[in-house]
PDB file of C-alpha atoms in Angstrom:
ATOM      1  CA  MET A   1       6.940  85.157  53.657  1.00 45.00           C
ATOM      2  CA  PRO A   2       7.023  88.867  52.208  1.00 50.00           C
ATOM      3  CA  GLN A   3       9.633  89.805  49.925  1.00 54.00           C
ATOM      4  CA  LYS A   4      12.205  92.017  51.357  1.00 56.00           C
ATOM      5  CA  LYS A   5      12.740  95.765  50.016  1.00 61.00           C
ATOM      6  CA  ASN A   6      16.064  96.532  48.603  1.00 64.00           C
ATOM      7  CA  PRO A   7      17.157  99.591  50.332  1.00 65.00           C
ATOM      8  CA  SER A   8      19.265 100.875  47.363  1.00 77.00           C
ATOM      9  CA  LEU A   9      16.223 101.180  45.534  1.00 80.00           C
ATOM     10  CA  LYS A  10      14.856 104.606  45.267  1.00 80.00           C
ATOM     11  CA  ASP A  11      11.690 103.879  43.291  1.00 82.00           C
ATOM     12  CA  PRO A  12      10.788 100.080  44.173  1.00 85.00           C
ATOM     13  CA  ASP A  13       7.513 100.510  42.407  1.00 86.00           C
ATOM     14  CA  LEU A  14       9.014 101.634  38.778  1.00 85.00           C
ATOM     15  CA  TYR A  15      11.715  99.034  39.519  1.00 85.00           C
ATOM     16  CA  GLU A  16       8.894  95.983  39.633  1.00 87.00           C
ATOM     17  CA  GLU A  17       7.139  97.688  36.478  1.00 86.00           C
ATOM     18  CA  LEU A  18      10.374  97.346  34.549  1.00 83.00           C
ATOM     19  CA  ARG A  19      11.291  93.948  35.837  1.00 85.00           C
ATOM     20  CA  GLU A  20       7.998  92.697  34.653  1.00 86.00           C
ATOM     21  CA  ASP A  21       8.503  94.517  31.275  1.00 82.00           C
ATOM     22  CA  GLY A  22      11.592  92.005  30.925  1.00 82.00           C
ATOM     23  CA  ALA A  23      14.488  94.785  32.089  1.00 81.00           C
ATOM     24  CA  SER A  24      17.487  93.076  33.572  1.00 84.00           C
ATOM     25  CA  LYS A  25      17.861  93.859  37.584  1.00 84.00           C
ATOM     26  CA  GLN A  26      20.615  96.092  36.835  1.00 85.00           C
ATOM     27  CA  LYS A  27      18.814  98.282  33.969  1.00 84.00           C
ATOM     28  CA  ALA A  28      15.564  98.210  36.405  1.00 83.00           C
ATOM     29  CA  ALA A  29      17.654  99.565  39.127  1.00 84.00           C
ATOM     30  CA  ARG A  30      19.652 102.186  37.184  1.00 85.00           C
ATOM     31  CA  ILE A  31      16.359 103.626  35.866  1.00 84.00           C
ATOM     32  CA  SER A  32      14.200 103.437  38.996  1.00 83.00           C
ATOM     33  CA  ASN A  33      16.986 105.277  40.763  1.00 84.00           C
ATOM     34  CA  ALA A  34      17.641 107.823  38.011  1.00 82.00           C
ATOM     35  CA  ALA A  35      13.859 108.535  37.691  1.00 79.00           C
ATOM     36  CA  ALA A  36      13.854 108.959  41.758  1.00 78.00           C
ATOM     37  CA  GLN A  37      16.371 111.475  41.620  1.00 76.00           C
ATOM     38  CA  ARG A  38      15.594 113.444  38.532  1.00 74.00           C
ATOM     39  CA  GLY A  39      11.831 112.787  38.186  1.00 73.00           C
ATOM     40  CA  ARG A  40      10.260 110.114  36.051  1.00 68.00           C
ATOM     41  CA  SER A  41       9.598 112.738  33.198  1.00 66.00           C
ATOM     42  CA  GLU A  42      13.227 113.731  32.992  1.00 67.00           C
ATOM     43  CA  VAL A  43      14.751 110.026  32.518  1.00 63.00           C
ATOM     44  CA  GLY A  44      12.840 109.522  29.220  1.00 59.00           C
ATOM     45  CA  ARG A  45      14.140 112.907  27.923  1.00 52.00           C
ATOM     46  CA  SER A  46      17.937 112.143  27.987  1.00 51.00           C
ATOM     47  CA  GLY A  47      19.135 110.399  24.865  1.00 53.00           C
ATOM     48  CA  GLY A  48      19.858 111.926  21.552  1.00 54.00           C
ATOM     49  CA  GLU A  49      22.151 110.777  18.731  1.00 58.00           C
ATOM     50  CA  SER A  50      25.216 108.580  19.506  1.00 59.00           C
ATOM     51  CA  GLY A  51      27.558 107.030  17.239  1.00 65.00           C
ATOM     52  CA  SER A  52      27.286 103.379  16.884  1.00 84.00           C
ATOM     53  CA  TYR A  53      29.168 101.321  19.126  1.00 86.00           C
ATOM     54  CA  GLU A  54      31.021  99.770  16.494  1.00 87.00           C
ATOM     55  CA  ASP A  55      32.588 103.151  15.929  1.00 88.00           C
ATOM     56  CA  TRP A  56      33.946 103.171  19.345  1.00 89.00           C
ATOM     57  CA  THR A  57      37.448 102.305  20.570  1.00 92.00           C
ATOM     58  CA  VAL A  58      37.538  99.378  23.252  1.00 93.00           C
ATOM     59  CA  ALA A  59      38.836 101.984  25.739  1.00 93.00           C
ATOM     60  CA  ASP A  60      35.672 103.893  25.111  1.00 92.00           C
ATOM     61  CA  LEU A  61      33.369 100.972  25.310  1.00 92.00           C
ATOM     62  CA  LYS A  62      35.175  99.610  28.678  1.00 92.00           C
ATOM     63  CA  LYS A  63      34.558 103.371  29.986  1.00 91.00           C
ATOM     64  CA  ARG A  64      30.971 103.081  28.990  1.00 90.00           C
ATOM     65  CA  ALA A  65      30.518  99.713  30.732  1.00 91.00           C
ATOM     66  CA  LYS A  66      32.182 100.867  33.639  1.00 91.00           C
ATOM     67  CA  GLU A  67      29.639 104.197  34.143  1.00 89.00           C
ATOM     68  CA  ILE A  68      26.717 102.100  33.684  1.00 88.00           C
ATOM     69  CA  GLY A  69      28.015  99.422  36.390  1.00 89.00           C
ATOM     70  CA  LEU A  70      28.760  96.283  34.071  1.00 89.00           C
ATOM     71  CA  THR A  71      31.053  93.983  35.524  1.00 89.00           C
ATOM     72  CA  GLY A  72      33.474  91.350  34.071  1.00 90.00           C
ATOM     73  CA  TYR A  73      34.064  93.612  30.809  1.00 89.00           C
ATOM     74  CA  SER A  74      38.063  93.807  31.190  1.00 89.00           C
ATOM     75  CA  HIS A  75      38.783  90.892  29.366  1.00 91.00           C
ATOM     76  CA  LYS A  76      35.854  90.793  26.704  1.00 91.00           C
ATOM     77  CA  ARG A  77      36.284  91.542  23.009  1.00 93.00           C
ATOM     78  CA  LYS A  78      34.991  94.319  21.588  1.00 92.00           C
ATOM     79  CA  GLY A  79      31.857  92.393  19.911  1.00 92.00           C
ATOM     80  CA  ASP A  80      31.158  91.008  23.109  1.00 92.00           C
ATOM     81  CA  LEU A  81      31.484  94.320  24.946  1.00 92.00           C
ATOM     82  CA  ILE A  82      29.097  95.860  22.191  1.00 90.00           C
ATOM     83  CA  SER A  83      26.457  92.936  22.778  1.00 90.00           C
ATOM     84  CA  GLU A  84      26.532  93.575  26.590  1.00 90.00           C
ATOM     85  CA  LEU A  85      26.248  97.256  26.418  1.00 88.00           C
ATOM     86  CA  ARG A  86      23.223  96.830  23.816  1.00 87.00           C
ATOM     87  CA  ASN A  87      21.617  94.208  26.233  1.00 85.00           C
ATOM     88  CA  SER A  88      21.887  96.129  29.410  1.00 80.00           C
TER      89      SER A  88
END
């Protein structure tokens, strides 16, 4: 039986490549959709310097978790939030 395509994925080929490389489903979907919207060459160019998560407040960490689509972060401790953000 063929695998159903996810209609919310804008670049399913890139999604599959990222999953094969070990990216989580959330991360692969986020990157592939951003690449489809802005172009693959633009996605890798964002970045820059960001302060260490240890320097962030818990409120800022929770805000970032919400921005990138993580769930279940509202009752996590700072260390757990940092770990989840780094691994997403």
